[in-house]
Coordinates of C-alpha atoms in Angstrom, one line a residue:
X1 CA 99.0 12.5 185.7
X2 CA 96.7 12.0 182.8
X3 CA 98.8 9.8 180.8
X4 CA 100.0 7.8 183.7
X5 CA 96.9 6.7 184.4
X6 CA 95.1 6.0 180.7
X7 CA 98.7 3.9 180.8
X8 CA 97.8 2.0 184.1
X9 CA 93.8 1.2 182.6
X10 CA 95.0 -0.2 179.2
X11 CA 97.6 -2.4 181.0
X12 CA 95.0 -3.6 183.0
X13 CA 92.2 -3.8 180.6
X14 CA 94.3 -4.5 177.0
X15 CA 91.1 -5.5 175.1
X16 CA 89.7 -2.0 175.3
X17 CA 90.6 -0.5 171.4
X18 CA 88.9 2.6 171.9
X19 CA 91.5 3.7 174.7
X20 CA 94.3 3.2 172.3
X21 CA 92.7 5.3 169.3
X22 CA 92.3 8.5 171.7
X23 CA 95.4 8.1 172.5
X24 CA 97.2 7.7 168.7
X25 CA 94.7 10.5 167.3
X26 CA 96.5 14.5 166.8
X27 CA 94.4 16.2 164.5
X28 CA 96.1 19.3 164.6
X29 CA 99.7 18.0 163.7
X30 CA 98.7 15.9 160.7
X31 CA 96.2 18.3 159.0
X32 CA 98.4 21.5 158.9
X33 CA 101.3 20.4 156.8
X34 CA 98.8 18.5 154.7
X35 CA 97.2 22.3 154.0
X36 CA 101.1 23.5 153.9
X37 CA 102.5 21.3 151.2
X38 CA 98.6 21.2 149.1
X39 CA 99.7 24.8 148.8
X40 CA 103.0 24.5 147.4
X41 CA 102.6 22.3 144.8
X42 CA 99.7 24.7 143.5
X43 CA 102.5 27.4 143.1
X44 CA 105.4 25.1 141.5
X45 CA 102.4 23.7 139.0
X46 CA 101.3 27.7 138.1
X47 CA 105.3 27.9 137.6
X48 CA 105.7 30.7 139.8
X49 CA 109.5 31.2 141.7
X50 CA 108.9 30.7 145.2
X51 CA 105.8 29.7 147.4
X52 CA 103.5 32.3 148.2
X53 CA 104.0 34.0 151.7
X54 CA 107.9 32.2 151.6
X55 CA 110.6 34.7 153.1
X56 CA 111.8 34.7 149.4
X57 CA 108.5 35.9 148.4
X58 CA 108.6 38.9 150.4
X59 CA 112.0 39.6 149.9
X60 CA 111.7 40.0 146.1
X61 CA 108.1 42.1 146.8
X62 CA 110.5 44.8 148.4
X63 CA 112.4 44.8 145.5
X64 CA 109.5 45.4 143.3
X65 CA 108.9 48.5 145.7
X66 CA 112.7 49.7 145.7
X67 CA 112.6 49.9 141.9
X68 CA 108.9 51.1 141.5
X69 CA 109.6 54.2 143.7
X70 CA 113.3 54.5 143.5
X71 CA 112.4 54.8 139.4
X72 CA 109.8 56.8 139.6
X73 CA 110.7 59.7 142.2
X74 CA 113.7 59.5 140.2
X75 CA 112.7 60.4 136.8
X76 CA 110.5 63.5 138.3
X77 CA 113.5 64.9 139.8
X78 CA 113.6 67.9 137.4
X79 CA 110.3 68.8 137.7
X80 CA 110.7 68.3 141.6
X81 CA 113.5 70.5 141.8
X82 CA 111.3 73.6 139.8
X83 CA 108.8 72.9 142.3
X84 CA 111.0 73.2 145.1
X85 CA 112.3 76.3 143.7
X86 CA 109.0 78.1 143.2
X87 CA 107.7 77.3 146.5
X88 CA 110.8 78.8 148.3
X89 CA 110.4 81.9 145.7
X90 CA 114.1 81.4 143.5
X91 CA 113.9 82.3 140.2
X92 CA 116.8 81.3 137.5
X93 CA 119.7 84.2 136.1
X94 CA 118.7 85.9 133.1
X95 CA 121.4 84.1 130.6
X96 CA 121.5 81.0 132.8
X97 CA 122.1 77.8 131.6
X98 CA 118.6 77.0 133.3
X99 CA 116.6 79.8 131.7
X100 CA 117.7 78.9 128.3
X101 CA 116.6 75.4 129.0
X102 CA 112.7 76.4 130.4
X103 CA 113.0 78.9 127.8
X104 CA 113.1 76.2 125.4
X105 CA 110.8 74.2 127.1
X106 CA 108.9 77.1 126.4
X107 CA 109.0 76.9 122.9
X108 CA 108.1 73.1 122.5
X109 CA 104.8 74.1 124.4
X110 CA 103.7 76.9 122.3
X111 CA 105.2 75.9 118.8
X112 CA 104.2 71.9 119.4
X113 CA 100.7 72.3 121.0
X114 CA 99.5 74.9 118.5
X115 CA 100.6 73.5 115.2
X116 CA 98.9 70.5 116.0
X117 CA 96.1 72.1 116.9
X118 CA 95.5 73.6 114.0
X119 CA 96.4 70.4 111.4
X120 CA 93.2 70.5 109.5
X121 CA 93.2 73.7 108.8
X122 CA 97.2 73.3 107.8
X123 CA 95.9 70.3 106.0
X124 CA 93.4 72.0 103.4
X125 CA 95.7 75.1 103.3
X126 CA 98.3 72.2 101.8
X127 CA 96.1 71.0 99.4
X128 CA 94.3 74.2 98.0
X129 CA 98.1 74.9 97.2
X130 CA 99.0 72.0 95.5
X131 CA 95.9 71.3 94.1
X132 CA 94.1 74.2 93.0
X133 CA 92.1 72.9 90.5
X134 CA 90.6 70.7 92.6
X135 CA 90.1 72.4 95.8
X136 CA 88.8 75.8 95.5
X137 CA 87.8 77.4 98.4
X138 CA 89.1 76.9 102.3
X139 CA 85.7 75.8 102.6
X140 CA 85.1 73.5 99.5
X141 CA 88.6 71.9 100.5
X142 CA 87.2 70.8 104.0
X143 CA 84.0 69.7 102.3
X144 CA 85.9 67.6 99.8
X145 CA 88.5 66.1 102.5
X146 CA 85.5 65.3 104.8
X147 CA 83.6 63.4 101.7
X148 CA 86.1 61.6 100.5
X149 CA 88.2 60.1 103.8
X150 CA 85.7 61.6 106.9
X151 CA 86.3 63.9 110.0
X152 CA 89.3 61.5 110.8
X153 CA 90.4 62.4 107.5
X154 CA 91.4 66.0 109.1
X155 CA 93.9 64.7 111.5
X156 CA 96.2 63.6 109.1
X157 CA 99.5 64.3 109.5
X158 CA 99.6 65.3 113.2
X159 CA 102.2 63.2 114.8
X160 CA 104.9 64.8 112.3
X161 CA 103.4 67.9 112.9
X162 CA 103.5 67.8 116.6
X163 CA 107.0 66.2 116.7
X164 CA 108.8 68.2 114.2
X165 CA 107.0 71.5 115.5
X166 CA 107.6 71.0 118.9
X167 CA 111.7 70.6 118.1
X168 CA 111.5 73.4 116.1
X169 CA 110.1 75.2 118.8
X170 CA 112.9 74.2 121.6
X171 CA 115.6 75.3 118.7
X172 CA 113.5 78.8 117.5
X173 CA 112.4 80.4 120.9
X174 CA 115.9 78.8 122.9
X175 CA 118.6 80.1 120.5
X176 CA 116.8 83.2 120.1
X177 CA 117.3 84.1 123.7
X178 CA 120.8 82.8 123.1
X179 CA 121.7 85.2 120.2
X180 CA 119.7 88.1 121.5
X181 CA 121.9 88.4 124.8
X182 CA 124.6 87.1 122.2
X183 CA 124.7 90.0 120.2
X184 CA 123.4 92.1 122.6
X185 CA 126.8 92.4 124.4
X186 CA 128.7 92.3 121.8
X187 CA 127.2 95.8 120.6
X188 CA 127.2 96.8 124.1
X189 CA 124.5 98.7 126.0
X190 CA 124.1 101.6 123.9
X191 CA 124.5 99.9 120.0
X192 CA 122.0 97.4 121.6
X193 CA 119.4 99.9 121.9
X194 CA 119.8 102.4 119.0
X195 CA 120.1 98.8 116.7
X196 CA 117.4 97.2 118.8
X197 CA 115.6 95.7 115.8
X198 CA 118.5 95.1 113.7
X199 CA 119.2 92.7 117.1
X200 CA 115.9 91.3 116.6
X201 CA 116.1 90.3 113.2
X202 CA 119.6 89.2 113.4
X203 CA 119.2 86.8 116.6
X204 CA 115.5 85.7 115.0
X205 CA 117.0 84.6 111.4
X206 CA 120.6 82.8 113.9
X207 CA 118.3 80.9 115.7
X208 CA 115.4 79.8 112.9
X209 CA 118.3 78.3 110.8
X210 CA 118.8 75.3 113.2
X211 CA 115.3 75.0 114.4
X212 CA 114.7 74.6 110.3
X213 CA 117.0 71.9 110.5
X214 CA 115.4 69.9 112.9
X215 CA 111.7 70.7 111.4
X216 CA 112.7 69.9 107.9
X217 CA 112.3 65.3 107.9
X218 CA 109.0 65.9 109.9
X219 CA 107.7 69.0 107.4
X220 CA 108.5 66.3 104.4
X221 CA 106.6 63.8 106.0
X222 CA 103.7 65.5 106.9
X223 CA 103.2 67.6 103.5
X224 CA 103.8 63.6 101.5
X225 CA 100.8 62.5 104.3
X226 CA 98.5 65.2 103.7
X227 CA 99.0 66.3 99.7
X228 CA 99.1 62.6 98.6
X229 CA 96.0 60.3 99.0
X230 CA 96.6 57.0 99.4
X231 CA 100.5 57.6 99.9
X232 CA 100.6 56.9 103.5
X233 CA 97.9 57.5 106.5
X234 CA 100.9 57.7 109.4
X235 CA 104.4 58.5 110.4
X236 CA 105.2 55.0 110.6
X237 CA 104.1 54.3 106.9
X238 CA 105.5 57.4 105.7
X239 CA 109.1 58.1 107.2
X240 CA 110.5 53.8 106.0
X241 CA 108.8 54.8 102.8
X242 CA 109.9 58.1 101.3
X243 CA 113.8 56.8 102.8
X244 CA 113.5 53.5 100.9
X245 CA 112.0 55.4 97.4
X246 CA 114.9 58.5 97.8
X247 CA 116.6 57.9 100.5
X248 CA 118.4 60.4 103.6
X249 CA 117.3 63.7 100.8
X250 CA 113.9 62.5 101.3
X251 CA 113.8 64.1 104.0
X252 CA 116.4 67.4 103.7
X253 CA 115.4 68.3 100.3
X254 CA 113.1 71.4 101.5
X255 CA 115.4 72.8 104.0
X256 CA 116.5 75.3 101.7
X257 CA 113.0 76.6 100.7
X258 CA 111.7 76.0 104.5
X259 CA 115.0 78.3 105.4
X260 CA 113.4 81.2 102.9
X261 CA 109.9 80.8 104.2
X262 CA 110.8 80.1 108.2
X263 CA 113.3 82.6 108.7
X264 CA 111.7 85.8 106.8
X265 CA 108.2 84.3 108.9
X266 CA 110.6 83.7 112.3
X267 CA 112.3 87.7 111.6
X268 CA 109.1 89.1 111.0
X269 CA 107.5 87.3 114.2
X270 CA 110.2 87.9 116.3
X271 CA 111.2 91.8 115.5
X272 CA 107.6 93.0 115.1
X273 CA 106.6 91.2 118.1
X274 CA 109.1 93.1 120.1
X275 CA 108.7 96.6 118.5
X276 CA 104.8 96.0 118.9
X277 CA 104.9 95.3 122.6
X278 CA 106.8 98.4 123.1
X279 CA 104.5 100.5 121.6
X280 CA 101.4 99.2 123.0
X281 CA 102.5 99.9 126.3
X282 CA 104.1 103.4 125.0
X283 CA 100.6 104.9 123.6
X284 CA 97.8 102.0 124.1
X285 CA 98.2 100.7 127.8
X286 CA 96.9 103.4 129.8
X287 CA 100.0 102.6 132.8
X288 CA 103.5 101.5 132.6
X289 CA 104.5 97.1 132.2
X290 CA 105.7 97.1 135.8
X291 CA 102.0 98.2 137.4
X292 CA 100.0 96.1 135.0
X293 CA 99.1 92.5 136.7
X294 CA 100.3 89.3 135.2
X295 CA 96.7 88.7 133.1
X296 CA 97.1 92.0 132.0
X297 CA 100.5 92.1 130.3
X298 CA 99.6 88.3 128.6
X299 CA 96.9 90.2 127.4
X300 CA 99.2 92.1 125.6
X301 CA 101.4 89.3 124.7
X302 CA 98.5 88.0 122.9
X303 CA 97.1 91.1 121.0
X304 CA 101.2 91.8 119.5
X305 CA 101.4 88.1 118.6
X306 CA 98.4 88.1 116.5
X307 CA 99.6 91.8 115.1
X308 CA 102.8 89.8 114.1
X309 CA 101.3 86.9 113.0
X310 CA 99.6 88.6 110.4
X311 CA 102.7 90.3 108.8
X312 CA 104.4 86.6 109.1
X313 CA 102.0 85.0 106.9
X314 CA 102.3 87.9 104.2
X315 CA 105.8 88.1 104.0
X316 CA 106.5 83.7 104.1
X317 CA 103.5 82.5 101.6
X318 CA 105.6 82.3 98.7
X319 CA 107.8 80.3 100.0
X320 CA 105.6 78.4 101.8
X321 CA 103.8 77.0 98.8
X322 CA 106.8 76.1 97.0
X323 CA 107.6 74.1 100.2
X324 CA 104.4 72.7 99.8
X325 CA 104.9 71.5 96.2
X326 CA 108.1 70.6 96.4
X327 CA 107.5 68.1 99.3
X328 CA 104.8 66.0 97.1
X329 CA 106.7 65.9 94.2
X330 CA 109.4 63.6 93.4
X331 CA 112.7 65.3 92.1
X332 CA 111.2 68.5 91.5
X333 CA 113.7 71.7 92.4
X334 CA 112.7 74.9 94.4
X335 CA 113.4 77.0 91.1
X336 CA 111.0 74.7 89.2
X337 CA 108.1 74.6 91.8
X338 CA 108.7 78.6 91.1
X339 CA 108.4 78.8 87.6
X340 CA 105.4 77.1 87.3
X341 CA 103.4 78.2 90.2
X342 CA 104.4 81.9 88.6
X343 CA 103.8 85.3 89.9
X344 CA 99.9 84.4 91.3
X345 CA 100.2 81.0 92.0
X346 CA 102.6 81.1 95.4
X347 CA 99.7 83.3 96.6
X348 CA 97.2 80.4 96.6
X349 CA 95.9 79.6 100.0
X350 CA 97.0 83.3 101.9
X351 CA 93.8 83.5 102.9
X352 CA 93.5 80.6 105.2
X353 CA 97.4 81.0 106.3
X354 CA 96.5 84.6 107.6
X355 CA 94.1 83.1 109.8
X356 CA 96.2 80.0 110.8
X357 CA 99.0 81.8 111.0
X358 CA 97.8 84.9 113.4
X359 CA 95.4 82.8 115.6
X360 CA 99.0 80.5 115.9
X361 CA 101.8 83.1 116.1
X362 CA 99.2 85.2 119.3
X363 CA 99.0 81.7 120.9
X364 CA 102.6 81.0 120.6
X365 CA 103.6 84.2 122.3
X366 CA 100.9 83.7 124.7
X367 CA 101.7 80.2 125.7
X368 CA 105.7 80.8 125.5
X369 CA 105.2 84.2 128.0
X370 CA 102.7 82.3 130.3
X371 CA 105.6 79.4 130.7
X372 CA 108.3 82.0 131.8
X373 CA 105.4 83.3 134.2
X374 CA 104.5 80.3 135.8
X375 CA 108.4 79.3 136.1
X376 CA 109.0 83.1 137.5
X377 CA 111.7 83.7 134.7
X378 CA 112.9 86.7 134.0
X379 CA 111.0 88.6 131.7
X380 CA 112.4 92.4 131.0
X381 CA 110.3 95.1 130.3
X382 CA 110.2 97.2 127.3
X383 CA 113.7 98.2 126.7
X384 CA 114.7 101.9 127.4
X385 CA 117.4 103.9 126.7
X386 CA 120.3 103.3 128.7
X387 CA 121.3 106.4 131.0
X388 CA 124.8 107.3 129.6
X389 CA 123.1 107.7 126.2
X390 CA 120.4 110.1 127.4
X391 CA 123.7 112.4 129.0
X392 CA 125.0 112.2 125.3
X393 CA 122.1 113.0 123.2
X394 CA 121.8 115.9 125.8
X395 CA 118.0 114.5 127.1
X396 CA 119.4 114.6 131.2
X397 CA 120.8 117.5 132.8

């Protein structure tokens, strides 16, 4: 009706120009796709793929969230599936394929964490034993490392510490489960508990000669960081280096003396460990394992540990400073370190490796036992002998 008659009044009056304009003017439709395409030449000139808010754009957004969560969710599906398994109250087989695995786990928590932990100490320990003239005391060796390169100066060496201690610790605590139930059933029920320690010591020294392997690049590296000034500050200096000056034996030359100072240590921390546990809950414990709480019995763990980790730091010190020299020196042998050192000499430093060593060996046992706890692992108690023994030895009627 509208347009009809605007149509009828221009024909009639054709002079009237403002008639006209109203009816040529639709603001709407020419300033939208002005906005529209001012828009989409900002995004080609920032050189981006597609126009923001295009169907292409949110297409490719959901495929930023398939991978992003997919990934993700993905990668924590081990951890999911323990989770899973703890709520609903399963627990692995003693001797699984999944117990060795967390107990490894295990092992990288309490030998990784707590070796690195203790790197300054490690550090002065190293250079009282290498250095002796120089550094005289524990405590004039942190005064002199602090004067000369600072408090940072402490730290060195902890990235091959933590890295070649934590792999030690998934090979030492994970094949010593191995071996124990290993030659545990070959000797049978009975053999296993008369030779009880003889099991200990055997399935200790099995398993500390791979995890020695697997330590042994990351021991040389850290001994060259923290014995030589001015050698290298970091594994990333250190490792490119000593492999360009000497090559692959850069790095395995002290397996052999890490072998005799690890596995007498790793028997002795193992075996006395184990018989030490036993008797505190035979004559110190006032109540048998299974009525003591979860606290209680780490409580234990902790107190054996330390009792062990004394006797670990007599019995591997020799060794452990011919390690210790061996590592700085270029083309030295073990049987020359040993010679020159001489009878007093490889006991440089036992004070401060009795204290490192204990505090290290009761928080490794502590840390390893609380892991099987929290994953509900099996955890035996004290062994006892077996029933058909007792009939033998004539201790049943």
């Amino acid at each position: 009706m509208y347009p009809t008659a605007l149509t009828q009044l221009a024909r009639a009056n054709p002079f009237s120009a403002p008639l006209f304009t109203l009816q040529k003017v639709d603001e709407p439709e020419t300033h939208t796709p002005v906005q529209k395409r001012r828009l989409a030449a900002a995004a080609v000139a920032e050189g981006d793929s597609c126009e923001f808010g295009s169907q292409k754009y949110f297409i490719l957004c959901g495929f930023g969230g398939i991978l992003s969560c997919g990934t993700t969710h993905t990668a924590v599906v081990p951890l999911d599936l323990v989770k899973c398994r703890m709520q609903s109250g399963d627990s692995c087989e003693f001797g699984s394929t999944k117990y060795y695995a967390l107990c490894g786990f295990g092992g990288i928590l309490s030998c990784g964490i707590t070796h690195t932990a203790v790197v300054p100490l490690d550090l002065v320990k190293c250079r009282l034993q290498v250095d002796p003239a120089k550094y005289k005391s524990i405590f004039n060796g942190f005064s002199i490392t602090i004067k000369e390169d600072g408090v940072r100066g402490l730290a060195k060496g902890w990235a091959p510490t933590f890295i070649g201690y934590s792999m030690q610790g998934l090979c030492k605590f994970g094949f010593y489960e191995v071996f124990k139930i290993l030659y545990g059933d070959l000797l049978g029920e009975e053999n296993a508990y008369l030779w009880r320690t003889s099991l200990y010591l055997a399935a200790s020294a099995s398993a500390e000669f791979f995890a020695d392997i697997a330590l042994a690049p990351m021991e040389a590296c850290k001994v060259r960081i923290q014995t030589q000034p001015g050698y290298a500050n970091t594994l990333r200096e250190c490792a490119p280096k000593m492999y360009a000056e000497e090559g692959l034996w850069a790095f395995y030359k002290g397996v052999v003396p890490l072998w005799m100072r690890q596995i007498p240590y790793t028997m002795m921390k193992f075996a006395c460990f184990e018989r030490t546990v036993e008797l505190l809950y035979k004559y110190v414990v006032p109540k048998p394992r299974s009525e003591c709480s979860k606290p209680e019995q780490l409580v234990v763990t902790f107190v054996a540990g330390y009792i062990a980790g004394v006797f670990c730091a007599i019995v591997s010190h020799p060794a452990d400073s011919v390690v210790s020299v061996l590592n700085k020196e270029k083309g030295s042998t073990a049987a020359q370190v040993l010679k020159r050192l001489g009878p007093m000499g490889v006991w440089k430093g036992l004070v401060a490796r009795i204290i490192m060593i204990g505090t290290l060996t009761a928080l490794q046992w502590f840390i390893y036992d609380s892991v099987k706890v929290y994953f509900r692992l099996p955890r035996p108690p004290p062994p006892e002998m077996p029933e058909s023994l007792k009939k033998k030895l004539g201790l049943t009627e």
